[in-house]
Amino acid sequence: MTYRRAVIPALLGGVLLTALLWWAGESLQALRLQGATDAIGGRAAAELERWLVPWSYEPPAGAWAGVDVPGGPAGGDGARYLALHGTALRIRFAAVFAFFLPGALLLVRGLPPVHGRMPATLLAVWAWGIVAGTLAVTVSAPWLIASYGHGSYRFLPQLASAIAAGRQILVVTALAAAAVAVLAARITVKGAGPLPGESVPAHAARSAATAGTAVIALSLVVLSYQPVAAAVQTAFPGSGLLAEPGDLLRQWLLLGAWSDPGGSDIGAWLLYRAADALLLVVVWWALRSLPGLLTRTTVPAMAVGAVCATVLGLPAGRLLRAATDGTAAHGGLPQLFATLGDGVPAALTCGIPAGIAAAATLRAACRSRGPATGPQAP
């Protein structure tokens, strides 16, 4: 599939994702109406408002608390803070489109939605939409922090908190954008002629998947073990603006958190850990299938694919955990969706080296066996 055919779906998906996030942010006022509160409940309305605030041009209540702004937000320094807040949001929406476009272009071109690839393409583009939104929040966070007037106070913890905001709405909007992009790609790929493909030995695909999954397991099993995580969080005190980087390091390095069963029931502890096992299974299966699905197995494609596989494994594990610990039954949909989207920065950090390791292992395994013979990877 040529870039000319792939760029149209990527553009459509990027524009739709940006528009949906803008529309969601502008809908914040509707949640504060009495009718909305009566319809969905005060608790659910407050939770939805918390999810939408990071995408709204209207700053949260009390944003300038403790800041000397003569005349309030409408005048004096307050007007400049409000303008800086608007600049941060404009950077955020532009960054969503800028980050989504190249990733979606690479996925649609390397994983065209034909010959049984459509579900895989949809899932991959969906996951990349969540990654693009998270990266957009990250790059715009410094402007947002500065707009509140206390950017020099515990900057890195503030940055970690800003990056963690607004992910829940991304799960829904990215899915809609991915569906439109994949449907458009299905149309543009027609008439493109036979697509290239690579024959990958099954043993090489399994070896590559194992190598990539081992990188993910390093974060999920080793770094996420609470004593190790505590050491990571407190090992780098820093100074000045770089003081207290622990919260930020946890976000970008740790895919979970777990401890020994202690005095609790070992069966319940193992059931709770099943979510982590499911994440590793999703990553392994995706990395095993990816070489056979890609039209050309390149390092960038494998790296982006590993990131998307990790991002998809995270909500799968969260949903399984919610089903086993009663969160879905007692907390309702707001509580169920509250944890969706968590761990995306760490998935990006660990997914890129996982994809590189998988690609290197795949090439080494194929080179050692020579021409592909026997059963092939799906």
mmCIF file of C-alpha atoms in Angstrom:
data_model
loop_
_atom_site.group_PDB
_atom_site.id
_atom_site.type_symbol
_atom_site.label_atom_id
_atom_site.label_comp_id
_atom_site.label_asym_id
_atom_site.label_seq_id
_atom_site.Cartn_x
_atom_site.Cartn_y
_atom_site.Cartn_z
ATOM 1 C CA MET A 1 0.000 0.000 0.000
ATOM 2 C CA THR A 2 1.504 3.296 -1.087
ATOM 3 C CA TYR A 3 1.838 6.351 1.130
ATOM 4 C CA ARG A 4 -0.579 8.204 -1.152
ATOM 5 C CA ARG A 5 -3.313 5.666 -0.413
ATOM 6 C CA ALA A 6 -2.470 5.418 3.301
ATOM 7 C CA VAL A 7 -2.309 9.149 4.046
ATOM 8 C CA ILE A 8 -6.032 9.728 3.432
ATOM 9 C CA PRO A 9 -7.228 7.358 6.221
ATOM 10 C CA ALA A 10 -4.548 8.671 8.572
ATOM 11 C CA LEU A 11 -5.627 12.263 7.928
ATOM 12 C CA LEU A 12 -9.295 11.424 8.458
ATOM 13 C CA GLY A 13 -8.553 9.633 11.713
ATOM 14 C CA GLY A 14 -6.340 12.443 12.998
ATOM 15 C CA VAL A 15 -8.887 15.141 12.190
ATOM 16 C CA LEU A 16 -11.721 13.144 13.754
ATOM 17 C CA LEU A 17 -9.742 12.364 16.917
ATOM 18 C CA THR A 18 -8.827 16.031 17.366
ATOM 19 C CA ALA A 19 -12.402 17.164 16.703
ATOM 20 C CA LEU A 20 -13.895 14.632 19.114
ATOM 21 C CA LEU A 21 -11.530 15.661 21.896
ATOM 22 C CA TRP A 22 -12.336 19.333 21.277
ATOM 23 C CA TRP A 23 -16.062 18.561 21.306
ATOM 24 C CA ALA A 24 -15.691 16.596 24.536
ATOM 25 C CA GLY A 25 -13.884 19.499 26.175
ATOM 26 C CA GLU A 26 -16.520 21.969 25.024
ATOM 27 C CA SER A 27 -19.234 19.716 26.477
ATOM 28 C CA LEU A 28 -17.967 20.368 29.989
ATOM 29 C CA GLN A 29 -20.530 23.113 30.582
ATOM 30 C CA ALA A 30 -23.381 20.711 29.842
ATOM 31 C CA LEU A 31 -22.358 18.480 32.741
ATOM 32 C CA ARG A 32 -22.771 21.379 35.162
ATOM 33 C CA LEU A 33 -26.426 21.898 34.266
ATOM 34 C CA GLN A 34 -28.982 20.669 36.757
ATOM 35 C CA GLY A 35 -30.624 18.459 34.161
ATOM 36 C CA ALA A 36 -27.397 16.560 33.468
ATOM 37 C CA THR A 37 -26.761 16.036 37.167
ATOM 38 C CA ASP A 38 -30.275 14.716 37.683
ATOM 39 C CA ALA A 39 -30.013 12.408 34.679
ATOM 40 C CA ILE A 40 -26.680 10.693 35.359
ATOM 41 C CA GLY A 41 -26.204 11.419 39.055
ATOM 42 C CA GLY A 42 -23.981 13.879 40.865
ATOM 43 C CA ARG A 43 -21.113 11.419 41.391
ATOM 44 C CA ALA A 44 -21.018 10.323 37.745
ATOM 45 C CA ALA A 45 -21.239 13.937 36.566
ATOM 46 C CA ALA A 46 -18.331 14.927 38.795
ATOM 47 C CA GLU A 47 -16.258 12.004 37.518
ATOM 48 C CA LEU A 48 -16.988 12.846 33.879
ATOM 49 C CA GLU A 49 -16.126 16.476 34.542
ATOM 50 C CA ARG A 50 -12.741 15.411 35.921
ATOM 51 C CA TRP A 51 -12.088 13.435 32.740
ATOM 52 C CA LEU A 52 -13.082 16.309 30.431
ATOM 53 C CA VAL A 53 -11.298 19.189 32.194
ATOM 54 C CA PRO A 54 -7.881 18.411 30.570
ATOM 55 C CA TRP A 55 -9.489 18.933 27.136
ATOM 56 C CA SER A 56 -11.511 22.046 27.961
ATOM 57 C CA TYR A 57 -10.490 25.639 27.333
ATOM 58 C CA GLU A 58 -12.257 26.519 30.558
ATOM 59 C CA PRO A 59 -9.730 26.172 33.390
ATOM 60 C CA PRO A 60 -10.747 24.177 36.474
ATOM 61 C CA ALA A 61 -12.247 26.015 39.430
ATOM 62 C CA GLY A 62 -9.600 27.402 41.768
ATOM 63 C CA ALA A 63 -6.856 27.207 39.135
ATOM 64 C CA TRP A 64 -5.382 30.493 40.356
ATOM 65 C CA ALA A 65 -5.871 29.836 44.053
ATOM 66 C CA GLY A 66 -2.976 31.328 46.004
ATOM 67 C CA VAL A 67 -1.745 33.377 43.041
ATOM 68 C CA ASP A 68 -1.742 37.171 43.180
ATOM 69 C CA VAL A 69 -3.870 38.102 40.194
ATOM 70 C CA PRO A 70 -5.199 41.649 40.579
ATOM 71 C CA GLY A 71 -8.619 41.921 39.049
ATOM 72 C CA GLY A 72 -9.154 38.147 38.967
ATOM 73 C CA PRO A 73 -8.963 35.906 35.912
ATOM 74 C CA ALA A 74 -10.726 38.484 33.741
ATOM 75 C CA GLY A 75 -8.170 41.242 34.183
ATOM 76 C CA GLY A 76 -4.583 42.041 35.186
ATOM 77 C CA ASP A 77 -2.257 39.060 35.392
ATOM 78 C CA GLY A 78 -5.271 36.762 35.368
ATOM 79 C CA ALA A 79 -5.923 37.574 31.706
ATOM 80 C CA ARG A 80 -2.381 36.564 30.808
ATOM 81 C CA TYR A 81 -2.688 33.315 32.768
ATOM 82 C CA LEU A 82 -5.949 32.580 30.974
ATOM 83 C CA ALA A 83 -4.309 33.285 27.606
ATOM 84 C CA LEU A 84 -1.448 30.960 28.496
ATOM 85 C CA HIS A 85 -3.993 28.271 29.411
ATOM 86 C CA GLY A 86 -5.569 28.683 25.971
ATOM 87 C CA THR A 87 -2.137 28.399 24.355
ATOM 88 C CA ALA A 88 -1.541 25.137 26.218
ATOM 89 C CA LEU A 89 -4.808 23.715 24.903
ATOM 90 C CA ARG A 90 -4.034 24.791 21.335
ATOM 91 C CA ILE A 91 -0.657 23.055 21.590
ATOM 92 C CA ARG A 92 -2.418 19.987 22.990
ATOM 93 C CA PHE A 93 -4.922 19.671 20.149
ATOM 94 C CA ALA A 94 -2.288 20.334 17.491
ATOM 95 C CA ALA A 95 -0.015 17.738 19.082
ATOM 96 C CA VAL A 96 -2.798 15.127 19.045
ATOM 97 C CA PHE A 97 -3.020 15.435 15.276
ATOM 98 C CA ALA A 98 0.758 15.659 14.827
ATOM 99 C CA PHE A 99 1.420 12.492 16.844
ATOM 100 C CA PHE A 100 -1.500 10.481 15.467
ATOM 101 C CA LEU A 101 -0.759 11.068 11.782
ATOM 102 C CA PRO A 102 2.685 9.380 11.410
ATOM 103 C CA GLY A 103 1.809 6.403 13.600
ATOM 104 C CA ALA A 104 -1.503 5.785 11.850
ATOM 105 C CA LEU A 105 0.192 6.216 8.462
ATOM 106 C CA LEU A 106 2.800 3.597 9.363
ATOM 107 C CA LEU A 107 0.188 1.167 10.680
ATOM 108 C CA VAL A 108 -2.266 1.543 7.802
ATOM 109 C CA ARG A 109 0.520 1.195 5.224
ATOM 110 C CA GLY A 110 2.216 -1.757 6.905
ATOM 111 C CA LEU A 111 -0.953 -3.437 8.166
ATOM 112 C CA PRO A 112 -3.606 -2.747 5.493
ATOM 113 C CA PRO A 113 -7.126 -3.886 6.461
ATOM 114 C CA VAL A 114 -7.436 -6.682 3.895
ATOM 115 C CA HIS A 115 -7.116 -10.467 3.916
ATOM 116 C CA GLY A 116 -8.229 -10.850 7.528
ATOM 117 C CA ARG A 117 -6.128 -7.970 8.842
ATOM 118 C CA MET A 118 -9.012 -5.569 9.550
ATOM 119 C CA PRO A 119 -9.479 -6.438 13.274
ATOM 120 C CA ALA A 120 -5.723 -6.193 13.838
ATOM 121 C CA THR A 121 -5.527 -2.842 12.027
ATOM 122 C CA LEU A 122 -8.465 -1.467 14.006
ATOM 123 C CA LEU A 123 -6.957 -2.495 17.350
ATOM 124 C CA ALA A 124 -3.530 -1.143 16.430
ATOM 125 C CA VAL A 125 -4.811 2.254 15.254
ATOM 126 C CA TRP A 126 -7.053 2.473 18.333
ATOM 127 C CA ALA A 127 -4.097 1.866 20.619
ATOM 128 C CA TRP A 128 -1.991 4.390 18.736
ATOM 129 C CA GLY A 129 -4.732 7.001 19.151
ATOM 130 C CA ILE A 130 -4.478 6.573 22.931
ATOM 131 C CA VAL A 131 -0.687 6.919 22.703
ATOM 132 C CA ALA A 132 -0.975 10.053 20.553
ATOM 133 C CA GLY A 133 -3.330 11.668 23.045
ATOM 134 C CA THR A 134 -1.039 10.833 25.949
ATOM 135 C CA LEU A 135 1.969 12.291 24.147
ATOM 136 C CA ALA A 136 -0.025 15.428 23.339
ATOM 137 C CA VAL A 137 -0.910 15.859 27.010
ATOM 138 C CA THR A 138 2.757 15.386 27.883
ATOM 139 C CA VAL A 139 4.209 17.995 25.532
ATOM 140 C CA SER A 140 1.561 20.596 26.417
ATOM 141 C CA ALA A 141 1.723 20.028 30.180
ATOM 142 C CA PRO A 142 4.512 22.597 30.874
ATOM 143 C CA TRP A 143 2.407 25.430 29.392
ATOM 144 C CA LEU A 144 -0.602 24.252 31.374
ATOM 145 C CA ILE A 145 1.379 24.139 34.631
ATOM 146 C CA ALA A 146 2.815 27.592 33.979
ATOM 147 C CA SER A 147 -0.687 28.969 33.345
ATOM 148 C CA TYR A 148 -1.624 28.171 36.960
ATOM 149 C CA GLY A 149 1.095 30.508 38.218
ATOM 150 C CA HIS A 150 3.123 28.055 40.316
ATOM 151 C CA GLY A 151 5.255 26.210 37.780
ATOM 152 C CA SER A 152 8.389 26.431 39.912
ATOM 153 C CA TYR A 153 6.817 24.546 42.831
ATOM 154 C CA ARG A 154 7.397 20.768 42.650
ATOM 155 C CA PHE A 155 7.411 20.906 38.865
ATOM 156 C CA LEU A 156 8.070 17.221 38.145
ATOM 157 C CA PRO A 157 5.284 15.916 40.418
ATOM 158 C CA GLN A 158 2.952 18.451 38.802
ATOM 159 C CA LEU A 159 4.087 17.226 35.388
ATOM 160 C CA ALA A 160 3.362 13.614 36.365
ATOM 161 C CA SER A 161 -0.114 14.580 37.552
ATOM 162 C CA ALA A 162 -0.845 16.523 34.357
ATOM 163 C CA ILE A 163 0.279 13.628 32.154
ATOM 164 C CA ALA A 164 -2.040 11.239 33.999
ATOM 165 C CA ALA A 165 -5.133 13.373 33.299
ATOM 166 C CA GLY A 166 -7.694 12.961 30.543
ATOM 167 C CA ARG A 167 -6.844 9.415 29.474
ATOM 168 C CA GLN A 168 -10.296 7.920 29.991
ATOM 169 C CA ILE A 169 -11.921 10.026 27.295
ATOM 170 C CA LEU A 170 -9.117 9.036 24.927
ATOM 171 C CA VAL A 171 -10.187 5.389 25.068
ATOM 172 C CA VAL A 172 -13.566 6.245 23.547
ATOM 173 C CA THR A 173 -12.556 8.952 21.076
ATOM 174 C CA ALA A 174 -9.566 6.984 19.775
ATOM 175 C CA LEU A 175 -11.812 3.999 19.060
ATOM 176 C CA ALA A 176 -14.162 6.138 16.966
ATOM 177 C CA ALA A 177 -11.258 7.719 15.082
ATOM 178 C CA ALA A 178 -9.678 4.294 14.474
ATOM 179 C CA ALA A 179 -12.937 2.898 13.079
ATOM 180 C CA VAL A 180 -13.237 5.753 10.566
ATOM 181 C CA ALA A 181 -9.568 5.514 9.588
ATOM 182 C CA VAL A 182 -9.733 1.753 9.032
ATOM 183 C CA LEU A 183 -12.955 1.959 7.018
ATOM 184 C CA ALA A 184 -11.389 4.655 4.845
ATOM 185 C CA ALA A 185 -8.269 2.503 4.441
ATOM 186 C CA ARG A 186 -10.441 -0.414 3.378
ATOM 187 C CA ILE A 187 -11.783 1.768 0.572
ATOM 188 C CA THR A 188 -8.476 3.300 -0.525
ATOM 189 C CA VAL A 189 -6.684 -0.062 -0.621
ATOM 190 C CA LYS A 190 -9.067 -1.370 -3.281
ATOM 191 C CA GLY A 191 -7.386 -1.490 -6.642
ATOM 192 C CA ALA A 192 -3.923 -1.243 -5.140
ATOM 193 C CA GLY A 193 -2.956 -4.596 -6.610
ATOM 194 C CA PRO A 194 -1.376 -7.511 -4.753
ATOM 195 C CA LEU A 195 0.207 -6.447 -1.496
ATOM 196 C CA PRO A 196 3.728 -7.586 -0.642
ATOM 197 C CA GLY A 197 4.185 -10.058 2.174
ATOM 198 C CA GLU A 198 6.930 -11.899 3.969
ATOM 199 C CA SER A 199 7.075 -15.594 4.772
ATOM 200 C CA VAL A 200 8.116 -15.909 8.411
ATOM 201 C CA PRO A 201 8.986 -19.257 10.013
ATOM 202 C CA ALA A 202 6.798 -20.041 13.005
ATOM 203 C CA HIS A 203 9.777 -20.725 15.272
ATOM 204 C CA ALA A 204 11.267 -17.320 14.420
ATOM 205 C CA ALA A 205 7.980 -15.582 15.198
ATOM 206 C CA ARG A 206 7.769 -17.379 18.549
ATOM 207 C CA SER A 207 11.352 -16.464 19.422
ATOM 208 C CA ALA A 208 10.746 -12.823 18.532
ATOM 209 C CA ALA A 209 7.555 -12.732 20.602
ATOM 210 C CA THR A 210 9.348 -14.239 23.581
ATOM 211 C CA ALA A 211 12.180 -11.710 23.393
ATOM 212 C CA GLY A 212 9.777 -8.772 23.159
ATOM 213 C CA THR A 213 7.565 -10.084 25.956
ATOM 214 C CA ALA A 214 10.618 -10.465 28.201
ATOM 215 C CA VAL A 215 11.222 -6.705 27.934
ATOM 216 C CA ILE A 216 7.607 -6.005 28.933
ATOM 217 C CA ALA A 217 7.892 -8.517 31.794
ATOM 218 C CA LEU A 218 10.938 -6.651 33.092
ATOM 219 C CA SER A 219 8.730 -3.647 33.802
ATOM 220 C CA LEU A 220 5.637 -5.580 34.830
ATOM 221 C CA VAL A 221 7.291 -8.174 37.068
ATOM 222 C CA VAL A 222 10.632 -6.754 38.202
ATOM 223 C CA LEU A 223 10.319 -2.965 38.245
ATOM 224 C CA SER A 224 6.688 -3.025 39.363
ATOM 225 C CA TYR A 225 7.482 -5.112 42.455
ATOM 226 C CA GLN A 226 6.779 -2.654 45.272
ATOM 227 C CA PRO A 227 10.233 -2.729 46.972
ATOM 228 C CA VAL A 228 11.899 -2.158 43.580
ATOM 229 C CA ALA A 229 9.350 0.498 42.619
ATOM 230 C CA ALA A 230 9.968 2.314 45.902
ATOM 231 C CA ALA A 231 13.716 2.279 45.220
ATOM 232 C CA VAL A 232 13.136 3.671 41.726
ATOM 233 C CA GLN A 233 10.929 6.431 43.087
ATOM 234 C CA THR A 234 13.366 7.546 45.787
ATOM 235 C CA ALA A 235 16.718 6.889 44.093
ATOM 236 C CA PHE A 236 16.971 10.256 42.303
ATOM 237 C CA PRO A 237 16.208 13.188 44.617
ATOM 238 C CA GLY A 238 17.370 15.897 42.168
ATOM 239 C CA SER A 239 17.307 19.588 42.928
ATOM 240 C CA GLY A 240 15.519 22.731 41.810
ATOM 241 C CA LEU A 241 13.036 22.166 38.998
ATOM 242 C CA LEU A 242 14.326 18.579 38.686
ATOM 243 C CA ALA A 243 13.587 17.719 42.318
ATOM 244 C CA GLU A 244 11.330 14.767 43.178
ATOM 245 C CA PRO A 245 11.266 12.941 39.829
ATOM 246 C CA GLY A 246 9.887 9.773 41.467
ATOM 247 C CA ASP A 247 6.254 10.183 40.361
ATOM 248 C CA LEU A 248 7.368 10.871 36.804
ATOM 249 C CA LEU A 249 9.713 7.868 36.747
ATOM 250 C CA ARG A 250 6.945 5.579 37.976
ATOM 251 C CA GLN A 251 4.664 6.737 35.180
ATOM 252 C CA TRP A 252 7.206 6.115 32.429
ATOM 253 C CA LEU A 253 8.790 2.904 33.747
ATOM 254 C CA LEU A 254 6.179 0.889 35.658
ATOM 255 C CA LEU A 255 3.321 -1.016 34.035
ATOM 256 C CA GLY A 256 1.759 -2.080 37.332
ATOM 257 C CA ALA A 257 2.291 -2.555 41.049
ATOM 258 C CA TRP A 258 2.330 -5.764 43.059
ATOM 259 C CA SER A 259 3.583 -7.141 46.357
ATOM 260 C CA ASP A 260 3.917 -10.499 48.089
ATOM 261 C CA PRO A 261 0.675 -12.169 49.217
ATOM 262 C CA GLY A 262 1.628 -11.676 52.881
ATOM 263 C CA GLY A 263 -1.077 -13.001 55.160
ATOM 264 C CA SER A 264 -3.821 -12.965 52.524
ATOM 265 C CA ASP A 265 -5.200 -15.979 50.751
ATOM 266 C CA ILE A 266 -2.751 -17.210 48.108
ATOM 267 C CA GLY A 267 -5.632 -18.094 45.779
ATOM 268 C CA ALA A 268 -7.017 -14.561 45.861
ATOM 269 C CA TRP A 269 -3.522 -13.182 45.306
ATOM 270 C CA LEU A 270 -2.998 -15.400 42.244
ATOM 271 C CA LEU A 271 -6.393 -14.392 40.892
ATOM 272 C CA TYR A 272 -5.420 -10.741 41.303
ATOM 273 C CA ARG A 273 -2.169 -11.389 39.429
ATOM 274 C CA ALA A 274 -4.069 -12.995 36.536
ATOM 275 C CA ALA A 275 -4.495 -9.504 35.058
ATOM 276 C CA ASP A 276 -0.716 -9.166 34.712
ATOM 277 C CA ALA A 277 -0.526 -12.607 33.128
ATOM 278 C CA LEU A 278 -3.207 -11.597 30.639
ATOM 279 C CA LEU A 279 -1.184 -8.522 29.675
ATOM 280 C CA LEU A 280 1.854 -10.684 28.909
ATOM 281 C CA VAL A 281 -0.286 -13.140 26.935
ATOM 282 C CA VAL A 282 -1.739 -10.321 24.815
ATOM 283 C CA VAL A 283 1.735 -8.925 24.123
ATOM 284 C CA TRP A 284 3.196 -12.337 23.269
ATOM 285 C CA TRP A 285 0.352 -13.263 20.935
ATOM 286 C CA ALA A 286 0.444 -9.891 19.194
ATOM 287 C CA LEU A 287 4.211 -10.011 18.664
ATOM 288 C CA ARG A 288 3.959 -13.582 17.389
ATOM 289 C CA SER A 289 1.251 -12.661 14.875
ATOM 290 C CA LEU A 290 2.692 -9.313 13.795
ATOM 291 C CA PRO A 291 5.481 -10.576 11.460
ATOM 292 C CA GLY A 292 2.945 -12.578 9.463
ATOM 293 C CA LEU A 293 0.497 -9.677 9.271
ATOM 294 C CA LEU A 294 2.885 -6.900 8.239
ATOM 295 C CA THR A 295 3.501 -6.431 4.538
ATOM 296 C CA ARG A 296 7.120 -5.732 5.462
ATOM 297 C CA THR A 297 8.688 -6.500 8.825
ATOM 298 C CA THR A 298 10.697 -3.393 9.671
ATOM 299 C CA VAL A 299 12.060 -2.225 13.007
ATOM 300 C CA PRO A 300 9.780 0.871 13.168
ATOM 301 C CA ALA A 301 6.716 -1.248 12.379
ATOM 302 C CA MET A 302 7.627 -3.814 15.039
ATOM 303 C CA ALA A 303 8.336 -1.063 17.599
ATOM 304 C CA VAL A 304 4.994 0.674 16.986
ATOM 305 C CA GLY A 305 3.262 -2.708 16.965
ATOM 306 C CA ALA A 306 4.793 -3.639 20.327
ATOM 307 C CA VAL A 307 3.682 -0.314 21.823
ATOM 308 C CA CYS A 308 0.143 -0.880 20.542
ATOM 309 C CA ALA A 309 0.110 -4.459 21.850
ATOM 310 C CA THR A 310 1.164 -3.282 25.306
ATOM 311 C CA VAL A 311 -1.434 -0.512 25.306
ATOM 312 C CA LEU A 312 -4.125 -3.051 24.352
ATOM 313 C CA GLY A 313 -2.976 -5.472 27.037
ATOM 314 C CA LEU A 314 -3.345 -2.850 29.769
ATOM 315 C CA PRO A 315 -7.137 -2.331 29.507
ATOM 316 C CA ALA A 316 -7.618 -6.066 29.024
ATOM 317 C CA GLY A 317 -5.859 -6.678 32.325
ATOM 318 C CA ARG A 318 -7.760 -3.832 34.016
ATOM 319 C CA LEU A 319 -11.119 -5.246 32.890
ATOM 320 C CA LEU A 320 -10.205 -8.723 34.109
ATOM 321 C CA ARG A 321 -9.132 -7.309 37.474
ATOM 322 C CA ALA A 322 -12.350 -5.285 37.751
ATOM 323 C CA ALA A 323 -14.349 -8.446 37.076
ATOM 324 C CA THR A 324 -12.480 -10.485 39.686
ATOM 325 C CA ASP A 325 -12.284 -7.957 42.530
ATOM 326 C CA GLY A 326 -15.854 -6.678 42.268
ATOM 327 C CA THR A 327 -15.052 -3.190 40.982
ATOM 328 C CA ALA A 328 -17.418 -3.551 38.036
ATOM 329 C CA ALA A 329 -20.272 -4.713 40.268
ATOM 330 C CA HIS A 330 -19.929 -2.171 43.078
ATOM 331 C CA GLY A 331 -18.423 0.919 41.454
ATOM 332 C CA GLY A 332 -20.453 1.013 38.253
ATOM 333 C CA LEU A 333 -19.252 2.238 34.867
ATOM 334 C CA PRO A 334 -17.450 5.382 36.153
ATOM 335 C CA GLN A 335 -15.322 3.299 38.482
ATOM 336 C CA LEU A 336 -14.736 0.729 35.755
ATOM 337 C CA PHE A 337 -13.518 3.343 33.281
ATOM 338 C CA ALA A 338 -11.486 5.251 35.863
ATOM 339 C CA THR A 339 -8.419 3.027 35.434
ATOM 340 C CA LEU A 340 -8.636 2.614 31.654
ATOM 341 C CA GLY A 341 -5.804 4.413 29.932
ATOM 342 C CA ASP A 342 -3.407 4.039 32.855
ATOM 343 C CA GLY A 343 0.115 2.878 32.095
ATOM 344 C CA VAL A 344 0.315 4.284 28.556
ATOM 345 C CA PRO A 345 3.596 6.209 29.136
ATOM 346 C CA ALA A 346 5.247 3.059 30.493
ATOM 347 C CA ALA A 347 3.816 1.075 27.569
ATOM 348 C CA LEU A 348 5.510 3.528 25.212
ATOM 349 C CA THR A 349 8.813 3.368 27.109
ATOM 350 C CA CYS A 350 8.868 -0.436 27.294
ATOM 351 C CA GLY A 351 7.097 -1.155 24.009
ATOM 352 C CA ILE A 352 9.719 0.507 21.808
ATOM 353 C CA PRO A 353 12.665 -1.585 23.108
ATOM 354 C CA ALA A 354 10.386 -4.643 23.125
ATOM 355 C CA GLY A 355 9.631 -4.157 19.437
ATOM 356 C CA ILE A 356 13.305 -3.571 18.640
ATOM 357 C CA ALA A 357 14.268 -6.725 20.545
ATOM 358 C CA ALA A 358 11.579 -8.708 18.733
ATOM 359 C CA ALA A 359 12.703 -7.409 15.319
ATOM 360 C CA ALA A 360 16.363 -8.183 16.055
ATOM 361 C CA THR A 361 15.519 -11.684 17.291
ATOM 362 C CA LEU A 362 13.332 -12.309 14.260
ATOM 363 C CA ARG A 363 16.070 -11.322 11.832
ATOM 364 C CA ALA A 364 18.658 -13.383 13.675
ATOM 365 C CA ALA A 365 16.383 -16.442 13.746
ATOM 366 C CA CYS A 366 15.503 -16.147 10.056
ATOM 367 C CA ARG A 367 19.156 -15.642 9.122
ATOM 368 C CA SER A 368 20.267 -18.700 11.080
ATOM 369 C CA ARG A 369 17.658 -20.967 9.453
ATOM 370 C CA GLY A 370 18.030 -19.642 5.933
ATOM 371 C CA PRO A 371 14.997 -19.775 3.579
ATOM 372 C CA ALA A 372 11.654 -20.254 5.321
ATOM 373 C CA THR A 373 10.380 -23.817 5.320
ATOM 374 C CA GLY A 374 7.722 -25.635 7.261
ATOM 375 C CA PRO A 375 4.807 -24.013 9.080
ATOM 376 C CA GLN A 376 4.532 -20.253 8.834
ATOM 377 C CA ALA A 377 3.464 -17.647 11.366
ATOM 378 C CA PRO A 378 -0.155 -16.533 11.032
#
